[in-house]
Amino acid sequence: MNQFVTYETAWCPGCGNFPILNSLKTALEELGKQPHEVLMVAGIGQAAKTPQYLSANSYCGLHGRALPAAVAAKMANEKLTVIVNSGDGDSYGEGGNHFIHNIRRNVNITHFVHNNQIYGLTKGQASPTSKEGHVTQVQTDGNKNAPLNPILLAIAAGAGFVARASSGDQKQLISIMKEAINYPGYAFVDILQPCVSFNKINTYGYYKNAVNPVGEDHNPADKLEAIKIAMELGDKIPTGIIYREEKEEFHRKNFLLKDGIPLIEQETPKEVLTQLIQSFI
Amino acid sequence: MYNILIGGAAGQGIDTTVAILEKLLKRSGYYIYTTRDFMSRVRGGHNFSLLRFGTEEITSHSYVLDGIIALDGETIELHLNQLTQKGFVLCDSGLKNTKEDSRIIKLDMNQMARNIGNAKVSGSIAVGAILKLFGEPLTYVEEVMKSIMKSEVLDVNIKAIQAGFESVEKRFDHLEGGFNDYMLISGSKAVGLGAVAGGLKFYSAYPMSPSTTVLEYLASVGNQAGVVVEQAEDEIAAINMAIGASFAGAKAMTGTSGGGFCLKVEALGLSGIAEIPLVAIDVQRPGPATGLPTRTEQSDLKFVISASQGEFPRMVIALRNHEDSFYQTIRALNLAEKYQIPVILLSDQYLGDTTACVKPYDVSDIKLIQPAKEVEGEYLRYKLTEDGISPRLIPGVTKNLVAADSDEHDERGWITESAEVRNQMMQKRMKKLEGLMEELIEPEFIGDESGKTLLLGWGSTYGPIKEAVSILNKKEGGGYGALIFGDIYPLPQEKLKKLTPNKKVINIEQNATGQLASLIREQTGITCHDSILKYDGRQIAGEEIVSKILEGGLM
Ligand SMILES: Cc1ncc(C[n+]2csc(CCOP(=O)(O)OP(=O)(O)O)c2C)c(N)n1
Ligand code: SF4
Ligand SMILES: [Mg+2]
């Protein structure tokens, strides 16, 4: 039963965003989600158009600001399955501060970063994950900044679910997406995504050779091992669920939300206001 | 009416002493009005509070003092010249000060405190002395102290008050007031309380003086009142969180001061184009940049009415007093929901930190506006309608899919670049202003309608201007009126047009450029003839306005 519909996109033919969109559709369907229960949140960018192309609730806010809106929507209504799809520029550049602090906040949402190592929508400038030496119309002498390692950063900042996937391996991607959506807490997946128009370095061919799924024997609960794997970013790029730890999520620690009644369904007794007024007399 | 100043360094307990005195004096029937003049430091420096109390409503601070409680020598140095001839200075005999003055009463409060058995109760000794000096009984001491103090220190503090009481002679007579049933609340707490009354479910902010009191108050009552309060990682997160929560159906608000508001500006436009209700309060302080963090100014008016790129409908309400702080916050939440727009509340340090008596807030007929539950037929989030207001459903609550988009979008909420749709959507959004204009509240007129001088003000100068008009009309036998704006953008114009002709119009503002005057000129062509502008971070007092007007020399 195909519950989710995808719409016509404005992406370039061959863009790595297509397999991500299709995988997400399949993952949601296989998880038995209903479109009206799902809220797709994004910032601005090519990746951030994803919510526009799938039949679910959608919130396309500001560049870099998807996470604050997403976690707050979840605080308002825990019944929503909240999923962020945004770019590497959006998530690690403009929204870098929100990335770090929402790892700490650990609200039960899923964050898929379409990491094409470039600013796609603005036509090909370096992103926080662009390789050193990558020449663009702005980085005319080649990118001088060391690329960010988002997996390492996420583990170090204390994320409970950290994975890397590739849009070239949909089977693995779907399986990771399902695990991430089901994870009770902030689940982070960095998805390697070719940009056929502006990134001539990290191409389908490049990823095909580089991607290296972690073996069955990898224990995602082993933090030191996970950090070691996260640091492997040479010719081989490890993919899979790299780190996983059960942590108490935001809602379960919050006085008002811990019992699972969505905030928007809670009614404050009328007497409370009278009591508060009385407290000033 | 009496007026006392309690001054000292940060960390010497001015706040506690004032809080106890305020409560005791109100319990005894007085109307209370306390302003705070604090430096941006945790220890040291010179801070003071002015506690004015009387048997009628008080709306301004005053620098004419009946008494000074000096916790340090600097307080005496700086304020003795403001003391009336009958006045007194109360201080510890150990205090080193250069001034010799017969009005100074020295008590060995430190020794007395040690005798009572707790070195920290000297503040309560001063409270006892003040009660006696103003002819107050000790009747309410136990009751009031119980409501403030922890039980372990209750007895020693009551003893200290008695000891202080016995150590001085009465100077002033008790006046009989009827305000003991009134509330005593600060402007910022009144905003928090109003937000709760307005159905607030979510508040996100990043700490910034002087707005932090709103955050702290809501945090202190959030669990009880059903408000999730989240300290965001920065102001950009704070406002985007509020918008996200609001989109998902929780009435939401964010608060900050000017610097934080600067960071929030882009998201203000998001609320505008995505038509997501939002209330944002700016508790103003002097800028630019860090400015004077703990002081007051009204210089963000022109900024907030035009903040953010592009054009979208918004509402700006300036809070004038402790009633506005409560009722207008409720109204702001309702207007934001009704028109699906950002509503900005402008307060400032003066109003936010001033505690005053107010008639207990009436919550008997508060009606909260809520989003629609469901719609018939095909759902279009941004449906083109007669009044520009489209049906707002809450995602997950409805089976329909709900979209929000910061790009220009069609009726469904999908990105479009069609010129035709762009025009329709701009017109639809701007159309909402027409409804809003009809609900605007005209500025409040105070004083003599037939007078030849009209003072114009907005927001927190309401109180000082009100006092000034009353003094002026008494002194001059009439002739002065004032119009003071609460709703300020869009600008209500009816009374302005009716009352300004053939009058000398003077704008009084806590800024350097006369922002209200320029807004009025832009919108109506009416020009002010003179202005009183103050931008030193200290609120103008009613008496200052009077002397500026009578002594002339206006700019
Ligand atoms: C505040 C702000 N700054 C800049 C932009 C312009 N902008 C839009 S998307 C983008 C970067 C997109 O890169 P990324 O997030 O990696 O997404 P991609 O297009 O590559 O999927 C930029 C700089 C904007 N919309 N808003
Ligand atoms: S520019 Fe790159 S990321 Fe954007 S749609 Fe085209 S291929 Fe995809
Ligand atoms: Mg990118």
mmCIF file of N, CA, C and O in Angstrom, chain B residues 419-498:
data_model
loop_
_atom_site.group_PDB
_atom_site.id
_atom_site.type_symbol
_atom_site.label_atom_id
_atom_site.label_comp_id
_atom_site.label_asym_id
_atom_site.label_seq_id
_atom_site.Cartn_x
_atom_site.Cartn_y
_atom_site.Cartn_z
ATOM 1 N N ALA B 419 4.169 35.329 -11.149
ATOM 2 C CA ALA B 419 3.946 36.740 -10.826
ATOM 3 C C ALA B 419 2.519 36.952 -10.331
ATOM 4 O O ALA B 419 2.271 37.709 -9.385
ATOM 5 N N GLU B 420 1.597 36.233 -10.958
ATOM 6 C CA GLU B 420 0.195 36.398 -10.600
ATOM 7 C C GLU B 420 -0.060 35.933 -9.161
ATOM 8 O O GLU B 420 -0.681 36.632 -8.366
ATOM 9 N N VAL B 421 0.476 34.757 -8.845
ATOM 10 C CA VAL B 421 0.264 34.235 -7.488
ATOM 11 C C VAL B 421 0.965 35.137 -6.467
ATOM 12 O O VAL B 421 0.433 35.417 -5.389
ATOM 13 N N ARG B 422 2.143 35.606 -6.833
ATOM 14 C CA ARG B 422 2.865 36.514 -5.939
ATOM 15 C C ARG B 422 1.986 37.724 -5.595
ATOM 16 O O ARG B 422 1.845 38.116 -4.438
ATOM 17 N N ASN B 423 1.398 38.306 -6.608
ATOM 18 C CA ASN B 423 0.544 39.465 -6.361
ATOM 19 C C ASN B 423 -0.646 39.100 -5.478
ATOM 20 O O ASN B 423 -0.969 39.818 -4.529
ATOM 21 N N GLN B 424 -1.266 37.977 -5.788
ATOM 22 C CA GLN B 424 -2.424 37.560 -5.002
ATOM 23 C C GLN B 424 -2.045 37.349 -3.539
ATOM 24 O O GLN B 424 -2.766 37.756 -2.627
ATOM 25 N N MET B 425 -0.893 36.710 -3.334
ATOM 26 C CA MET B 425 -0.494 36.389 -1.961
ATOM 27 C C MET B 425 -0.089 37.646 -1.188
ATOM 28 O O MET B 425 -0.405 37.794 -0.010
ATOM 29 N N MET B 426 0.621 38.563 -1.859
ATOM 30 C CA MET B 426 0.978 39.822 -1.197
ATOM 31 C C MET B 426 -0.292 40.563 -0.792
ATOM 32 O O MET B 426 -0.424 41.060 0.329
ATOM 33 N N GLN B 427 -1.233 40.617 -1.746
ATOM 34 C CA GLN B 427 -2.480 41.351 -1.470
ATOM 35 C C GLN B 427 -3.265 40.677 -0.353
ATOM 36 O O GLN B 427 -3.822 41.332 0.512
ATOM 37 N N LYS B 428 -3.284 39.364 -0.394
ATOM 38 C CA LYS B 428 -3.989 38.608 0.657
ATOM 39 C C LYS B 428 -3.403 38.931 2.036
ATOM 40 O O LYS B 428 -4.121 39.250 2.979
ATOM 41 N N ARG B 429 -2.079 38.895 2.124
ATOM 42 C CA ARG B 429 -1.455 39.135 3.428
ATOM 43 C C ARG B 429 -1.671 40.583 3.874
ATOM 44 O O ARG B 429 -2.010 40.845 5.028
ATOM 45 N N MET B 430 -1.478 41.523 2.965
ATOM 46 C CA MET B 430 -1.606 42.924 3.354
ATOM 47 C C MET B 430 -3.056 43.283 3.693
ATOM 48 O O MET B 430 -3.320 44.184 4.478
ATOM 49 N N LYS B 431 -3.980 42.541 3.083
ATOM 50 C CA LYS B 431 -5.407 42.750 3.337
ATOM 51 C C LYS B 431 -5.737 42.602 4.824
ATOM 52 O O LYS B 431 -6.655 43.228 5.348
ATOM 53 N N LYS B 432 -4.968 41.768 5.495
ATOM 54 C CA LYS B 432 -5.247 41.508 6.913
ATOM 55 C C LYS B 432 -5.126 42.787 7.744
ATOM 56 O O LYS B 432 -5.724 42.915 8.802
ATOM 57 N N LEU B 433 -4.334 43.723 7.225
ATOM 58 C CA LEU B 433 -4.158 44.998 7.931
ATOM 59 C C LEU B 433 -5.479 45.757 8.057
ATOM 60 O O LEU B 433 -5.694 46.493 9.022
ATOM 61 N N GLU B 434 -6.335 45.580 7.053
ATOM 62 C CA GLU B 434 -7.595 46.331 7.085
ATOM 63 C C GLU B 434 -8.424 45.939 8.299
ATOM 64 O O GLU B 434 -8.984 46.791 8.980
ATOM 65 N N GLY B 435 -8.505 44.645 8.537
ATOM 66 C CA GLY B 435 -9.233 44.172 9.726
ATOM 67 C C GLY B 435 -8.566 44.683 10.992
ATOM 68 O O GLY B 435 -9.211 45.171 11.923
ATOM 69 N N LEU B 436 -7.253 44.588 10.983
ATOM 70 C CA LEU B 436 -6.480 45.001 12.155
ATOM 71 C C LEU B 436 -6.701 46.480 12.472
ATOM 72 O O LEU B 436 -6.870 46.872 13.626
ATOM 73 N N MET B 437 -6.719 47.311 11.415
ATOM 74 C CA MET B 437 -6.894 48.756 11.609
ATOM 75 C C MET B 437 -8.204 49.053 12.341
ATOM 76 O O MET B 437 -8.289 50.000 13.105
ATOM 77 N N GLU B 438 -9.209 48.233 12.056
ATOM 78 C CA GLU B 438 -10.496 48.486 12.690
ATOM 79 C C GLU B 438 -10.501 48.161 14.172
ATOM 80 O O GLU B 438 -11.373 48.602 14.907
ATOM 81 N N GLU B 439 -9.547 47.362 14.602
ATOM 82 C CA GLU B 439 -9.515 47.006 16.024
ATOM 83 C C GLU B 439 -8.497 47.831 16.799
ATOM 84 O O GLU B 439 -8.242 47.558 17.966
ATOM 85 N N LEU B 440 -7.844 48.777 16.154
ATOM 86 C CA LEU B 440 -6.809 49.541 16.849
ATOM 87 C C LEU B 440 -7.406 50.308 18.016
ATOM 88 O O LEU B 440 -8.522 50.816 17.945
ATOM 89 N N ILE B 441 -6.643 50.398 19.066
ATOM 90 C CA ILE B 441 -7.076 51.184 20.222
ATOM 91 C C ILE B 441 -6.403 52.557 20.126
ATOM 92 O O ILE B 441 -5.175 52.652 20.016
ATOM 93 N N GLU B 442 -7.227 53.580 20.150
ATOM 94 C CA GLU B 442 -6.724 54.958 20.068
ATOM 95 C C GLU B 442 -5.881 55.277 21.310
ATOM 96 O O GLU B 442 -6.075 54.693 22.370
ATOM 97 N N PRO B 443 -4.943 56.209 21.192
ATOM 98 C CA PRO B 443 -4.130 56.566 22.357
ATOM 99 C C PRO B 443 -5.004 57.126 23.477
ATOM 100 O O PRO B 443 -6.076 57.667 23.218
ATOM 101 N N GLU B 444 -4.518 56.980 24.696
ATOM 102 C CA GLU B 444 -5.298 57.489 25.828
ATOM 103 C C GLU B 444 -5.061 58.986 25.983
ATOM 104 O O GLU B 444 -3.928 59.458 25.932
ATOM 105 N N PHE B 445 -6.159 59.709 26.147
ATOM 106 C CA PHE B 445 -6.031 61.141 26.388
ATOM 107 C C PHE B 445 -6.103 61.400 27.888
ATOM 108 O O PHE B 445 -6.950 60.870 28.586
ATOM 109 N N ILE B 446 -5.209 62.260 28.351
ATOM 110 C CA ILE B 446 -5.176 62.610 29.772
ATOM 111 C C ILE B 446 -5.197 64.125 29.860
ATOM 112 O O ILE B 446 -4.508 64.795 29.093
ATOM 113 N N GLY B 447 -5.974 64.662 30.791
ATOM 114 C CA GLY B 447 -5.872 66.096 31.063
ATOM 115 C C GLY B 447 -6.979 66.934 30.476
ATOM 116 O O GLY B 447 -8.112 66.504 30.362
ATOM 117 N N ASP B 448 -6.605 68.133 30.043
ATOM 118 C CA ASP B 448 -7.543 69.195 29.703
ATOM 119 C C ASP B 448 -7.704 69.263 28.179
ATOM 120 O O ASP B 448 -6.795 69.681 27.467
ATOM 121 N N GLU B 449 -8.904 68.848 27.687
ATOM 122 C CA GLU B 449 -9.113 68.802 26.230
ATOM 123 C C GLU B 449 -9.076 70.183 25.589
ATOM 124 O O GLU B 449 -8.739 70.333 24.423
ATOM 125 N N SER B 450 -9.434 71.192 26.375
ATOM 126 C CA SER B 450 -9.485 72.525 25.798
ATOM 127 C C SER B 450 -8.135 73.232 25.903
ATOM 128 O O SER B 450 -7.964 74.349 25.439
ATOM 129 N N GLY B 451 -7.180 72.535 26.514
ATOM 130 C CA GLY B 451 -5.870 73.157 26.735
ATOM 131 C C GLY B 451 -5.137 73.471 25.450
ATOM 132 O O GLY B 451 -5.458 72.956 24.383
ATOM 133 N N LYS B 452 -4.122 74.308 25.554
ATOM 134 C CA LYS B 452 -3.400 74.755 24.359
ATOM 135 C C LYS B 452 -2.104 73.968 24.142
ATOM 136 O O LYS B 452 -1.426 74.144 23.138
ATOM 137 N N THR B 453 -1.773 73.152 25.122
ATOM 138 C CA THR B 453 -0.558 72.349 24.966
ATOM 139 C C THR B 453 -0.916 70.872 24.993
ATOM 140 O O THR B 453 -1.637 70.415 25.883
ATOM 141 N N LEU B 454 -0.425 70.145 23.992
ATOM 142 C CA LEU B 454 -0.680 68.707 23.925
ATOM 143 C C LEU B 454 0.653 67.956 23.954
ATOM 144 O O LEU B 454 1.512 68.157 23.093
ATOM 145 N N LEU B 455 0.806 67.116 24.962
ATOM 146 C CA LEU B 455 2.012 66.303 25.054
ATOM 147 C C LEU B 455 1.756 64.959 24.376
ATOM 148 O O LEU B 455 0.676 64.397 24.499
ATOM 149 N N LEU B 456 2.747 64.477 23.657
ATOM 150 C CA LEU B 456 2.613 63.173 23.011
ATOM 151 C C LEU B 456 3.659 62.218 23.567
ATOM 152 O O LEU B 456 4.817 62.592 23.732
ATOM 153 N N GLY B 457 3.215 61.008 23.858
ATOM 154 C CA GLY B 457 4.167 60.013 24.352
ATOM 155 C C GLY B 457 3.710 58.622 23.973
ATOM 156 O O GLY B 457 2.640 58.439 23.388
ATOM 157 N N TRP B 458 4.518 57.674 24.311
ATOM 158 C CA TRP B 458 4.171 56.272 24.031
ATOM 159 C C TRP B 458 4.850 55.379 25.061
ATOM 160 O O TRP B 458 5.890 55.706 25.607
ATOM 161 N N GLY B 459 4.200 54.246 25.305
ATOM 162 C CA GLY B 459 4.816 53.255 26.187
ATOM 163 C C GLY B 459 5.016 53.763 27.593
ATOM 164 O O GLY B 459 4.182 54.476 28.155
ATOM 165 N N SER B 460 6.184 53.463 28.154
ATOM 166 C CA SER B 460 6.416 53.613 29.589
ATOM 167 C C SER B 460 6.472 55.053 30.091
ATOM 168 O O SER B 460 6.455 55.283 31.295
ATOM 169 N N THR B 461 6.540 56.032 29.200
ATOM 170 C CA THR B 461 6.527 57.408 29.693
ATOM 171 C C THR B 461 5.097 57.821 30.084
ATOM 172 O O THR B 461 4.882 58.921 30.590
ATOM 173 N N TYR B 462 4.156 56.902 29.838
ATOM 174 C CA TYR B 462 2.767 57.145 30.226
ATOM 175 C C TYR B 462 2.666 57.682 31.656
ATOM 176 O O TYR B 462 2.059 58.735 31.898
ATOM 177 N N GLY B 463 3.262 56.958 32.592
ATOM 178 C CA GLY B 463 3.141 57.324 34.002
ATOM 179 C C GLY B 463 3.708 58.701 34.302
ATOM 180 O O GLY B 463 3.017 59.575 34.838
ATOM 181 N N PRO B 464 4.996 58.929 33.976
ATOM 182 C CA PRO B 464 5.578 60.258 34.210
ATOM 183 C C PRO B 464 4.802 61.384 33.514
ATOM 184 O O PRO B 464 4.608 62.461 34.093
ATOM 185 N N ILE B 465 4.340 61.164 32.290
ATOM 186 C CA ILE B 465 3.589 62.218 31.584
ATOM 187 C C ILE B 465 2.263 62.468 32.314
ATOM 188 O O ILE B 465 1.837 63.612 32.499
ATOM 189 N N LYS B 466 1.639 61.377 32.756
ATOM 190 C CA LYS B 466 0.370 61.524 33.466
ATOM 191 C C LYS B 466 0.563 62.393 34.719
ATOM 192 O O LYS B 466 -0.220 63.304 34.984
ATOM 193 N N GLU B 467 1.614 62.104 35.473
ATOM 194 C CA GLU B 467 1.881 62.903 36.672
ATOM 195 C C GLU B 467 2.180 64.350 36.297
ATOM 196 O O GLU B 467 1.699 65.294 36.936
ATOM 197 N N ALA B 468 2.945 64.523 35.223
ATOM 198 C CA ALA B 468 3.305 65.881 34.795
ATOM 199 C C ALA B 468 2.058 66.686 34.429
ATOM 200 O O ALA B 468 1.916 67.850 34.826
ATOM 201 N N VAL B 469 1.151 66.076 33.680
ATOM 202 C CA VAL B 469 -0.057 66.779 33.260
ATOM 203 C C VAL B 469 -0.869 67.197 34.481
ATOM 204 O O VAL B 469 -1.377 68.324 34.563
ATOM 205 N N SER B 470 -0.940 66.298 35.440
ATOM 206 C CA SER B 470 -1.710 66.614 36.636
ATOM 207 C C SER B 470 -1.073 67.778 37.420
ATOM 208 O O SER B 470 -1.754 68.711 37.845
ATOM 209 N N ILE B 471 0.251 67.744 37.564
ATOM 210 C CA ILE B 471 0.936 68.839 38.265
ATOM 211 C C ILE B 471 0.759 70.158 37.498
ATOM 212 O O ILE B 471 0.434 71.205 38.070
ATOM 213 N N LEU B 472 0.961 70.077 36.182
ATOM 214 C CA LEU B 472 0.882 71.290 35.355
ATOM 215 C C LEU B 472 -0.513 71.919 35.446
ATOM 216 O O LEU B 472 -0.651 73.137 35.598
ATOM 217 N N ASN B 473 -1.544 71.070 35.328
ATOM 218 C CA ASN B 473 -2.906 71.616 35.360
ATOM 219 C C ASN B 473 -3.253 72.208 36.721
ATOM 220 O O ASN B 473 -3.994 73.182 36.810
ATOM 221 N N LYS B 474 -2.685 71.612 37.775
ATOM 222 C CA LYS B 474 -2.915 72.173 39.114
ATOM 223 C C LYS B 474 -2.231 73.522 39.238
ATOM 224 O O LYS B 474 -2.802 74.498 39.684
ATOM 225 N N LYS B 475 -0.971 73.542 38.812
ATOM 226 C CA LYS B 475 -0.175 74.764 38.925
ATOM 227 C C LYS B 475 -0.724 75.896 38.079
ATOM 228 O O LYS B 475 -0.750 77.050 38.500
ATOM 229 N N GLU B 476 -1.114 75.562 36.848
ATOM 230 C CA GLU B 476 -1.459 76.598 35.872
ATOM 231 C C GLU B 476 -2.963 76.763 35.708
ATOM 232 O O GLU B 476 -3.385 77.473 34.802
ATOM 233 N N GLY B 477 -3.715 75.978 36.469
ATOM 234 C CA GLY B 477 -5.173 76.043 36.329
ATOM 235 C C GLY B 477 -5.656 75.521 34.994
ATOM 236 O O GLY B 477 -6.524 76.108 34.352
ATOM 237 N N GLY B 478 -5.081 74.429 34.540
ATOM 238 C CA GLY B 478 -5.505 73.800 33.278
ATOM 239 C C GLY B 478 -4.613 74.177 32.123
ATOM 240 O O GLY B 478 -3.600 74.874 32.301
ATOM 241 N N GLY B 479 -4.982 73.686 30.950
ATOM 242 C CA GLY B 479 -4.240 74.050 29.747
ATOM 243 C C GLY B 479 -3.401 72.938 29.146
ATOM 244 O O GLY B 479 -2.894 73.070 28.048
ATOM 245 N N TYR B 480 -3.263 71.823 29.862
ATOM 246 C CA TYR B 480 -2.379 70.748 29.380
ATOM 247 C C TYR B 480 -3.113 69.431 29.201
ATOM 248 O O TYR B 480 -3.904 69.023 30.049
ATOM 249 N N GLY B 481 -2.835 68.813 28.097
ATOM 250 C CA GLY B 481 -3.369 67.480 27.840
ATOM 251 C C GLY B 481 -2.274 66.600 27.271
ATOM 252 O O GLY B 481 -1.214 67.092 26.875
ATOM 253 N N ALA B 482 -2.525 65.312 27.251
ATOM 254 C CA ALA B 482 -1.537 64.402 26.674
ATOM 255 C C ALA B 482 -2.224 63.253 25.961
ATOM 256 O O ALA B 482 -3.304 62.822 26.365
ATOM 257 N N LEU B 483 -1.607 62.804 24.888
ATOM 258 C CA LEU B 483 -2.059 61.609 24.171
ATOM 259 C C LEU B 483 -0.936 60.601 24.279
ATOM 260 O O LEU B 483 0.197 60.888 23.872
ATOM 261 N N ILE B 484 -1.276 59.439 24.809
ATOM 262 C CA ILE B 484 -0.201 58.469 24.989
ATOM 263 C C ILE B 484 -0.555 57.158 24.305
ATOM 264 O O ILE B 484 -1.569 56.530 24.592
ATOM 265 N N PHE B 485 0.333 56.773 23.401
ATOM 266 C CA PHE B 485 0.067 55.642 22.530
ATOM 267 C C PHE B 485 0.427 54.314 23.169
ATOM 268 O O PHE B 485 1.505 54.167 23.749
ATOM 269 N N GLY B 486 -0.497 53.370 23.049
ATOM 270 C CA GLY B 486 -0.231 51.971 23.365
ATOM 271 C C GLY B 486 -0.108 51.253 22.037
ATOM 272 O O GLY B 486 0.985 50.914 21.595
ATOM 273 N N ASP B 487 -1.230 51.092 21.319
ATOM 274 C CA ASP B 487 -1.156 50.616 19.937
ATOM 275 C C ASP B 487 -0.389 51.683 19.159
ATOM 276 O O ASP B 487 -0.774 52.856 19.163
ATOM 277 N N ILE B 488 0.681 51.280 18.513
ATOM 278 C CA ILE B 488 1.510 52.306 17.882
ATOM 279 C C ILE B 488 1.808 51.999 16.424
ATOM 280 O O ILE B 488 2.121 52.879 15.632
ATOM 281 N N TYR B 489 1.679 50.721 16.044
ATOM 282 C CA TYR B 489 1.857 50.382 14.636
ATOM 283 C C TYR B 489 0.982 49.213 14.285
ATOM 284 O O TYR B 489 1.105 48.185 14.903
ATOM 285 N N PRO B 490 0.065 49.340 13.333
ATOM 286 C CA PRO B 490 -0.232 50.572 12.596
ATOM 287 C C PRO B 490 -0.646 51.697 13.553
ATOM 288 O O PRO B 490 -1.193 51.432 14.617
ATOM 289 N N LEU B 491 -0.397 52.924 13.134
ATOM 290 C CA LEU B 491 -0.607 54.071 14.005
ATOM 291 C C LEU B 491 -2.085 54.499 14.007
ATOM 292 O O LEU B 491 -2.625 54.845 12.960
ATOM 293 N N PRO B 492 -2.728 54.465 15.174
ATOM 294 C CA PRO B 492 -4.102 54.984 15.216
ATOM 295 C C PRO B 492 -4.075 56.513 15.071
ATOM 296 O O PRO B 492 -3.242 57.174 15.680
ATOM 297 N N GLN B 493 -4.977 57.063 14.261
ATOM 298 C CA GLN B 493 -4.820 58.476 13.882
ATOM 299 C C GLN B 493 -5.994 59.380 14.233
ATOM 300 O O GLN B 493 -5.901 60.607 14.088
ATOM 301 N N GLU B 494 -7.083 58.765 14.679
ATOM 302 C CA GLU B 494 -8.290 59.556 14.855
ATOM 303 C C GLU B 494 -8.116 60.688 15.880
ATOM 304 O O GLU B 494 -8.342 61.858 15.578
ATOM 305 N N LYS B 495 -7.686 60.304 17.078
ATOM 306 C CA LYS B 495 -7.538 61.324 18.123
ATOM 307 C C LYS B 495 -6.437 62.320 17.776
ATOM 308 O O LYS B 495 -6.539 63.502 18.096
ATOM 309 N N LEU B 496 -5.402 61.833 17.130
ATOM 310 C CA LEU B 496 -4.313 62.717 16.727
ATOM 311 C C LEU B 496 -4.845 63.848 15.858
ATOM 312 O O LEU B 496 -4.544 65.026 16.064
ATOM 313 N N LYS B 497 -5.651 63.434 14.871
ATOM 314 C CA LYS B 497 -6.162 64.422 13.917
ATOM 315 C C LYS B 497 -7.150 65.354 14.585
ATOM 316 O O LYS B 497 -7.242 66.531 14.230
ATOM 317 N N LYS B 498 -7.879 64.833 15.569
ATOM 318 C CA LYS B 498 -8.895 65.630 16.233
ATOM 319 C C LYS B 498 -8.258 66.608 17.231
ATOM 320 O O LYS B 498 -8.683 67.760 17.360
#
